Amino acid sequence: MNPIRALLLTMAGSPGWKKVLTGWGVTHRVVARFVPGESLDEALAAVRDLNATGMSATLNPLGENVTSVADATEGTEAYIEILERIAAEHLDCNVSVKLTVMGLDLGEDIALANLCRVLEVAAAHGNFVRIDMEASPYVDRTLNIWHQARVRFPAVGLVVQSYLRRSFDDIERLVPTGAAVRIVKGAYAESEAIAFADKQAVDTEYLRILDRLAEPDAIDRGGKVAVATHDPAMIEHGRRLIDANAMAGWEFQMLYGIGKSLQRNLVETGYDVRVYVSYGTSWYPWFMRRLAERPANLGFFLRHLLPWT
Ligand code: FDA
């Protein structure tokens, strides 16, 4: 892995660096590029603007890894509140959730019970919930919980990360289930034994997974696919597959504030685009992963830090 990326991902998990960096005003200014605000009202306003330009959204209140049952309940209720507000305001928006916010570190049963509370509310409103994929130690548990929840609630999807060596096998197991999968490259610090370190290998695997999901048996199972990336080469490949197979239900997904012209271009040419909108105060690890993804973001950060550069 690129050493700067590795350093930034290590800093993402460091309480010391968190204290330093979140204390700087400049960090808050750079974060504002990727996060429309700290409150749900601000996030909903951003969703309304996206809907007005023909894009749907998925909302995610920032936060991860709660350590008490009370915090897991609070995290669960935050997701429920978002679903209620989306319904009340008739927005074209679903919700992306993290199982560690609903207590996965405390036990699978707690996270599953909390997820089912969220899914019950989503079902009542005819909405959809996506389970984000977190670092590799959570993958098996996330797949397990998704399987169990989906028996009762069909409108729940998950995420597969192309940097993991295991992911193609996971996709083979998911295809017959008709799972709704979002394909991403993967954002966490992983060892080479678990994840491809080389960007080219991650990209090749991404395309291989998309191709697998466009095979006739996968299309027949009706699994919706979200091509979640800002990489023009991955997007172009996704477009070709959609055009060649007339695949309804496939959509592109990008993060708020990133690849805006790509987003506009896709909408203008008739593709479905959903923007992942994160908001809230617990942005530190999320922001560090965004810095790690692109050295230019670090440059942007440093330019704000050193205004004379
Ligand atoms: P790549 O990193 O190769 O970047 C391609 C190009 O995109 C760059 O050259 C640059 O132009 C642009 N770009 C990418 N990242 C940028 C950034 N931060 N700032 C500015 N420009 C940038 N991960 C995960 O592990 N679990 C998850 O559940 C999710 N969920 C998720 C949802 C959605 C909707 C998206 C778009 C992404 C995720 N991710 C994720 C993050 C994902 O794994 C990955 O880290 C980022 O999408 C960056 O990878 P790209 O595919 O964009 O390609």
PDB file of N, CA and C in Angstrom, residues 58-61 71-87 94-103 109-132 145 149-150 152-157:
ATOM      1  N   THR A  58     -28.595   8.616  -0.459  1.00  0.00           N
ATOM      2  CA  THR A  58     -28.638   7.717   0.692  1.00  0.00           C
ATOM      3  C   THR A  58     -27.997   8.476   1.843  1.00  0.00           C
ATOM      4  N   LEU A  59     -28.648   8.459   2.991  1.00  0.00           N
ATOM      5  CA  LEU A  59     -28.174   9.266   4.119  1.00  0.00           C
ATOM      6  C   LEU A  59     -27.456   8.398   5.138  1.00  0.00           C
ATOM      7  N   ASN A  60     -26.378   8.942   5.661  1.00  0.00           N
ATOM      8  CA  ASN A  60     -25.615   8.224   6.682  1.00  0.00           C
ATOM      9  C   ASN A  60     -25.153   9.184   7.771  1.00  0.00           C
ATOM     10  N   PRO A  61     -25.689   9.005   9.001  1.00  0.00           N
ATOM     11  CA  PRO A  61     -25.185   9.834  10.093  1.00  0.00           C
ATOM     12  C   PRO A  61     -23.812   9.301  10.503  1.00  0.00           C
ATOM     13  N   ASP A  71     -25.620   3.351  23.739  1.00  0.00           N
ATOM     14  CA  ASP A  71     -25.198   4.057  22.520  1.00  0.00           C
ATOM     15  C   ASP A  71     -25.705   3.334  21.269  1.00  0.00           C
ATOM     16  N   ALA A  72     -25.750   1.989  21.337  1.00  0.00           N
ATOM     17  CA  ALA A  72     -26.260   1.231  20.179  1.00  0.00           C
ATOM     18  C   ALA A  72     -27.743   1.549  19.967  1.00  0.00           C
ATOM     19  N   THR A  73     -28.472   1.692  21.057  1.00  0.00           N
ATOM     20  CA  THR A  73     -29.901   2.040  20.955  1.00  0.00           C
ATOM     21  C   THR A  73     -30.038   3.444  20.365  1.00  0.00           C
ATOM     22  N   GLU A  74     -29.183   4.342  20.851  1.00  0.00           N
ATOM     23  CA  GLU A  74     -29.237   5.722  20.338  1.00  0.00           C
ATOM     24  C   GLU A  74     -28.931   5.758  18.834  1.00  0.00           C
ATOM     25  N   GLY A  75     -27.898   4.984  18.416  1.00  0.00           N
ATOM     26  CA  GLY A  75     -27.537   4.934  16.989  1.00  0.00           C
ATOM     27  C   GLY A  75     -28.687   4.377  16.161  1.00  0.00           C
ATOM     28  N   THR A  76     -29.342   3.335  16.695  1.00  0.00           N
ATOM     29  CA  THR A  76     -30.474   2.712  15.996  1.00  0.00           C
ATOM     30  C   THR A  76     -31.603   3.726  15.849  1.00  0.00           C
ATOM     31  N   GLU A  77     -31.864   4.464  16.935  1.00  0.00           N
ATOM     32  CA  GLU A  77     -32.971   5.424  16.874  1.00  0.00           C
ATOM     33  C   GLU A  77     -32.672   6.582  15.927  1.00  0.00           C
ATOM     34  N   ALA A  78     -31.390   6.895  15.773  1.00  0.00           N
ATOM     35  CA  ALA A  78     -31.033   7.950  14.798  1.00  0.00           C
ATOM     36  C   ALA A  78     -31.390   7.482  13.385  1.00  0.00           C
ATOM     37  N   TYR A  79     -31.109   6.206  13.068  1.00  0.00           N
ATOM     38  CA  TYR A  79     -31.466   5.685  11.737  1.00  0.00           C
ATOM     39  C   TYR A  79     -32.997   5.722  11.546  1.00  0.00           C
ATOM     40  N   ILE A  80     -33.717   5.362  12.618  1.00  0.00           N
ATOM     41  CA  ILE A  80     -35.189   5.344  12.519  1.00  0.00           C
ATOM     42  C   ILE A  80     -35.713   6.761  12.275  1.00  0.00           C
ATOM     43  N   GLU A  81     -35.130   7.716  12.989  1.00  0.00           N
ATOM     44  CA  GLU A  81     -35.580   9.110  12.797  1.00  0.00           C
ATOM     45  C   GLU A  81     -35.367   9.555  11.344  1.00  0.00           C
ATOM     46  N   ILE A  82     -34.225   9.147  10.778  1.00  0.00           N
ATOM     47  CA  ILE A  82     -33.967   9.539   9.379  1.00  0.00           C
ATOM     48  C   ILE A  82     -35.048   8.955   8.465  1.00  0.00           C
ATOM     49  N   LEU A  83     -35.379   7.680   8.666  1.00  0.00           N
ATOM     50  CA  LEU A  83     -36.402   7.044   7.813  1.00  0.00           C
ATOM     51  C   LEU A  83     -37.744   7.775   7.950  1.00  0.00           C
ATOM     52  N   GLU A  84     -38.086   8.170   9.184  1.00  0.00           N
ATOM     53  CA  GLU A  84     -39.359   8.881   9.402  1.00  0.00           C
ATOM     54  C   GLU A  84     -39.348  10.235   8.688  1.00  0.00           C
ATOM     55  N   ARG A  85     -38.212  10.934   8.790  1.00  0.00           N
ATOM     56  CA  ARG A  85     -38.139  12.267   8.165  1.00  0.00           C
ATOM     57  C   ARG A  85     -38.169  12.162   6.637  1.00  0.00           C
ATOM     58  N   ILE A  86     -37.481  11.149   6.085  1.00  0.00           N
ATOM     59  CA  ILE A  86     -37.485  10.960   4.627  1.00  0.00           C
ATOM     60  C   ILE A  86     -38.926  10.752   4.151  1.00  0.00           C
ATOM     61  N   ALA A  87     -39.662   9.919   4.912  1.00  0.00           N
ATOM     62  CA  ALA A  87     -41.051   9.631   4.522  1.00  0.00           C
ATOM     63  C   ALA A  87     -41.907  10.886   4.652  1.00  0.00           C
ATOM     64  N   ASN A  94     -32.718   6.737   0.565  1.00  0.00           N
ATOM     65  CA  ASN A  94     -32.760   5.634   1.519  1.00  0.00           C
ATOM     66  C   ASN A  94     -31.684   5.854   2.581  1.00  0.00           C
ATOM     67  N   VAL A  95     -31.364   4.815   3.340  1.00  0.00           N
ATOM     68  CA  VAL A  95     -30.436   5.007   4.462  1.00  0.00           C
ATOM     69  C   VAL A  95     -29.310   3.977   4.383  1.00  0.00           C
ATOM     70  N   SER A  96     -28.103   4.418   4.648  1.00  0.00           N
ATOM     71  CA  SER A  96     -26.952   3.513   4.755  1.00  0.00           C
ATOM     72  C   SER A  96     -26.576   3.401   6.234  1.00  0.00           C
ATOM     73  N   VAL A  97     -26.481   2.169   6.716  1.00  0.00           N
ATOM     74  CA  VAL A  97     -26.243   1.987   8.157  1.00  0.00           C
ATOM     75  C   VAL A  97     -24.936   1.221   8.392  1.00  0.00           C
ATOM     76  N   LYS A  98     -24.397   1.389   9.591  1.00  0.00           N
ATOM     77  CA  LYS A  98     -23.208   0.621   9.976  1.00  0.00           C
ATOM     78  C   LYS A  98     -23.574  -0.256  11.170  1.00  0.00           C
ATOM     79  N   LEU A  99     -23.232  -1.546  11.069  1.00  0.00           N
ATOM     80  CA  LEU A  99     -23.612  -2.450  12.162  1.00  0.00           C
ATOM     81  C   LEU A  99     -22.856  -2.127  13.446  1.00  0.00           C
ATOM     82  N   THR A 100     -21.648  -1.552  13.341  1.00  0.00           N
ATOM     83  CA  THR A 100     -20.935  -1.226  14.589  1.00  0.00           C
ATOM     84  C   THR A 100     -21.594  -0.051  15.318  1.00  0.00           C
ATOM     85  N   VAL A 101     -22.434   0.700  14.613  1.00  0.00           N
ATOM     86  CA  VAL A 101     -23.202   1.770  15.280  1.00  0.00           C
ATOM     87  C   VAL A 101     -24.371   1.162  16.047  1.00  0.00           C
ATOM     88  N   MET A 102     -24.808  -0.044  15.604  1.00  0.00           N
ATOM     89  CA  MET A 102     -25.953  -0.689  16.260  1.00  0.00           C
ATOM     90  C   MET A 102     -25.498  -1.809  17.194  1.00  0.00           C
ATOM     91  N   GLY A 103     -24.200  -1.786  17.561  1.00  0.00           N
ATOM     92  CA  GLY A 103     -23.750  -2.684  18.628  1.00  0.00           C
ATOM     93  C   GLY A 103     -23.035  -3.949  18.194  1.00  0.00           C
ATOM     94  N   ASP A 109     -26.158 -10.631  18.161  1.00  0.00           N
ATOM     95  CA  ASP A 109     -27.596 -10.618  18.440  1.00  0.00           C
ATOM     96  C   ASP A 109     -28.095  -9.197  18.651  1.00  0.00           C
ATOM     97  N   ILE A 110     -27.282  -8.370  19.306  1.00  0.00           N
ATOM     98  CA  ILE A 110     -27.696  -6.981  19.563  1.00  0.00           C
ATOM     99  C   ILE A 110     -27.801  -6.230  18.238  1.00  0.00           C
ATOM    100  N   ALA A 111     -26.771  -6.392  17.397  1.00  0.00           N
ATOM    101  CA  ALA A 111     -26.779  -5.669  16.113  1.00  0.00           C
ATOM    102  C   ALA A 111     -27.943  -6.137  15.242  1.00  0.00           C
ATOM    103  N   LEU A 112     -28.212  -7.441  15.242  1.00  0.00           N
ATOM    104  CA  LEU A 112     -29.314  -7.964  14.417  1.00  0.00           C
ATOM    105  C   LEU A 112     -30.656  -7.420  14.918  1.00  0.00           C
ATOM    106  N   ALA A 113     -30.845  -7.448  16.240  1.00  0.00           N
ATOM    107  CA  ALA A 113     -32.130  -6.957  16.787  1.00  0.00           C
ATOM    108  C   ALA A 113     -32.310  -5.486  16.445  1.00  0.00           C
ATOM    109  N   ASN A 114     -31.246  -4.708  16.573  1.00  0.00           N
ATOM    110  CA  ASN A 114     -31.360  -3.277  16.265  1.00  0.00           C
ATOM    111  C   ASN A 114     -31.598  -3.052  14.775  1.00  0.00           C
ATOM    112  N   LEU A 115     -30.894  -3.824  13.949  1.00  0.00           N
ATOM    113  CA  LEU A 115     -31.108  -3.693  12.499  1.00  0.00           C
ATOM    114  C   LEU A 115     -32.578  -3.991  12.156  1.00  0.00           C
ATOM    115  N   CYS A 116     -33.126  -5.032  12.783  1.00  0.00           N
ATOM    116  CA  CYS A 116     -34.524  -5.389  12.479  1.00  0.00           C
ATOM    117  C   CYS A 116     -35.482  -4.267  12.895  1.00  0.00           C
ATOM    118  N   ARG A 117     -35.161  -3.566  13.976  1.00  0.00           N
ATOM    119  CA  ARG A 117     -36.001  -2.404  14.353  1.00  0.00           C
ATOM    120  C   ARG A 117     -35.990  -1.373  13.232  1.00  0.00           C
ATOM    121  N   VAL A 118     -34.804  -1.132  12.680  1.00  0.00           N
ATOM    122  CA  VAL A 118     -34.679  -0.148  11.594  1.00  0.00           C
ATOM    123  C   VAL A 118     -35.438  -0.648  10.358  1.00  0.00           C
ATOM    124  N   LEU A 119     -35.276  -1.944  10.062  1.00  0.00           N
ATOM    125  CA  LEU A 119     -35.893  -2.490   8.841  1.00  0.00           C
ATOM    126  C   LEU A 119     -37.418  -2.513   8.932  1.00  0.00           C
ATOM    127  N   GLU A 120     -37.926  -2.669  10.146  1.00  0.00           N
ATOM    128  CA  GLU A 120     -39.390  -2.629  10.320  1.00  0.00           C
ATOM    129  C   GLU A 120     -39.929  -1.256   9.922  1.00  0.00           C
ATOM    130  N   VAL A 121     -39.239  -0.214  10.348  1.00  0.00           N
ATOM    131  CA  VAL A 121     -39.686   1.141  10.014  1.00  0.00           C
ATOM    132  C   VAL A 121     -39.514   1.392   8.510  1.00  0.00           C
ATOM    133  N   ALA A 122     -38.391   0.913   7.964  1.00  0.00           N
ATOM    134  CA  ALA A 122     -38.182   1.078   6.509  1.00  0.00           C
ATOM    135  C   ALA A 122     -39.305   0.378   5.754  1.00  0.00           C
ATOM    136  N   ALA A 123     -39.662  -0.831   6.177  1.00  0.00           N
ATOM    137  CA  ALA A 123     -40.717  -1.589   5.481  1.00  0.00           C
ATOM    138  C   ALA A 123     -42.044  -0.846   5.572  1.00  0.00           C
ATOM    139  N   ALA A 124     -42.312  -0.264   6.722  1.00  0.00           N
ATOM    140  CA  ALA A 124     -43.587   0.464   6.884  1.00  0.00           C
ATOM    141  C   ALA A 124     -43.673   1.624   5.902  1.00  0.00           C
ATOM    142  N   HIS A 125     -42.524   2.173   5.533  1.00  0.00           N
ATOM    143  CA  HIS A 125     -42.515   3.315   4.602  1.00  0.00           C
ATOM    144  C   HIS A 125     -42.133   2.905   3.180  1.00  0.00           C
ATOM    145  N   GLY A 126     -41.998   1.608   2.945  1.00  0.00           N
ATOM    146  CA  GLY A 126     -41.607   1.145   1.597  1.00  0.00           C
ATOM    147  C   GLY A 126     -40.214   1.607   1.207  1.00  0.00           C
ATOM    148  N   ASN A 127     -39.346   1.754   2.194  1.00  0.00           N
ATOM    149  CA  ASN A 127     -37.989   2.228   1.890  1.00  0.00           C
ATOM    150  C   ASN A 127     -36.979   1.072   1.975  1.00  0.00           C
ATOM    151  N   PHE A 128     -35.732   1.398   1.678  1.00  0.00           N
ATOM    152  CA  PHE A 128     -34.652   0.415   1.554  1.00  0.00           C
ATOM    153  C   PHE A 128     -33.507   0.823   2.474  1.00  0.00           C
ATOM    154  N   VAL A 129     -32.823  -0.167   3.031  1.00  0.00           N
ATOM    155  CA  VAL A 129     -31.674   0.113   3.910  1.00  0.00           C
ATOM    156  C   VAL A 129     -30.467  -0.659   3.390  1.00  0.00           C
ATOM    157  N   ARG A 130     -29.339   0.021   3.310  1.00  0.00           N
ATOM    158  CA  ARG A 130     -28.092  -0.621   2.869  1.00  0.00           C
ATOM    159  C   ARG A 130     -27.156  -0.753   4.064  1.00  0.00           C
ATOM    160  N   ILE A 131     -26.605  -1.936   4.263  1.00  0.00           N
ATOM    161  CA  ILE A 131     -25.603  -2.112   5.329  1.00  0.00           C
ATOM    162  C   ILE A 131     -24.232  -1.839   4.729  1.00  0.00           C
ATOM    163  N   ASP A 132     -23.580  -0.779   5.180  1.00  0.00           N
ATOM    164  CA  ASP A 132     -22.210  -0.499   4.733  1.00  0.00           C
ATOM    165  C   ASP A 132     -21.299  -1.645   5.163  1.00  0.00           C
ATOM    166  N   ILE A 145     -25.501 -11.461   9.446  1.00  0.00           N
ATOM    167  CA  ILE A 145     -26.624 -10.641   9.914  1.00  0.00           C
ATOM    168  C   ILE A 145     -27.514 -10.262   8.729  1.00  0.00           C
ATOM    169  N   ALA A 149     -31.459 -11.132   8.528  1.00  0.00           N
ATOM    170  CA  ALA A 149     -32.440 -10.035   8.445  1.00  0.00           C
ATOM    171  C   ALA A 149     -33.261 -10.135   7.160  1.00  0.00           C
ATOM    172  N   ARG A 150     -32.602 -10.586   6.095  1.00  0.00           N
ATOM    173  CA  ARG A 150     -33.266 -10.563   4.790  1.00  0.00           C
ATOM    174  C   ARG A 150     -34.397 -11.586   4.688  1.00  0.00           C
ATOM    175  N   ARG A 152     -36.685 -11.877   6.774  1.00  0.00           N
ATOM    176  CA  ARG A 152     -37.909 -11.140   7.150  1.00  0.00           C
ATOM    177  C   ARG A 152     -38.098  -9.876   6.338  1.00  0.00           C
ATOM    178  N   PHE A 153     -36.986  -9.251   5.920  1.00  0.00           N
ATOM    179  CA  PHE A 153     -37.077  -7.931   5.272  1.00  0.00           C
ATOM    180  C   PHE A 153     -36.310  -7.959   3.951  1.00  0.00           C
ATOM    181  N   PRO A 154     -37.016  -8.090   2.834  1.00  0.00           N
ATOM    182  CA  PRO A 154     -36.299  -8.190   1.557  1.00  0.00           C
ATOM    183  C   PRO A 154     -35.558  -6.895   1.156  1.00  0.00           C
ATOM    184  N   ALA A 155     -36.020  -5.752   1.679  1.00  0.00           N
ATOM    185  CA  ALA A 155     -35.429  -4.491   1.216  1.00  0.00           C
ATOM    186  C   ALA A 155     -34.210  -4.104   2.039  1.00  0.00           C
ATOM    187  N   VAL A 156     -33.259  -5.031   2.087  1.00  0.00           N
ATOM    188  CA  VAL A 156     -31.991  -4.714   2.766  1.00  0.00           C
ATOM    189  C   VAL A 156     -30.846  -5.195   1.881  1.00  0.00           C
ATOM    190  N   GLY A 157     -29.916  -4.284   1.644  1.00  0.00           N
ATOM    191  CA  GLY A 157     -28.791  -4.613   0.779  1.00  0.00           C
ATOM    192  C   GLY A 157     -27.484  -4.554   1.535  1.00  0.00           C
TER     193      GLY A 157
END
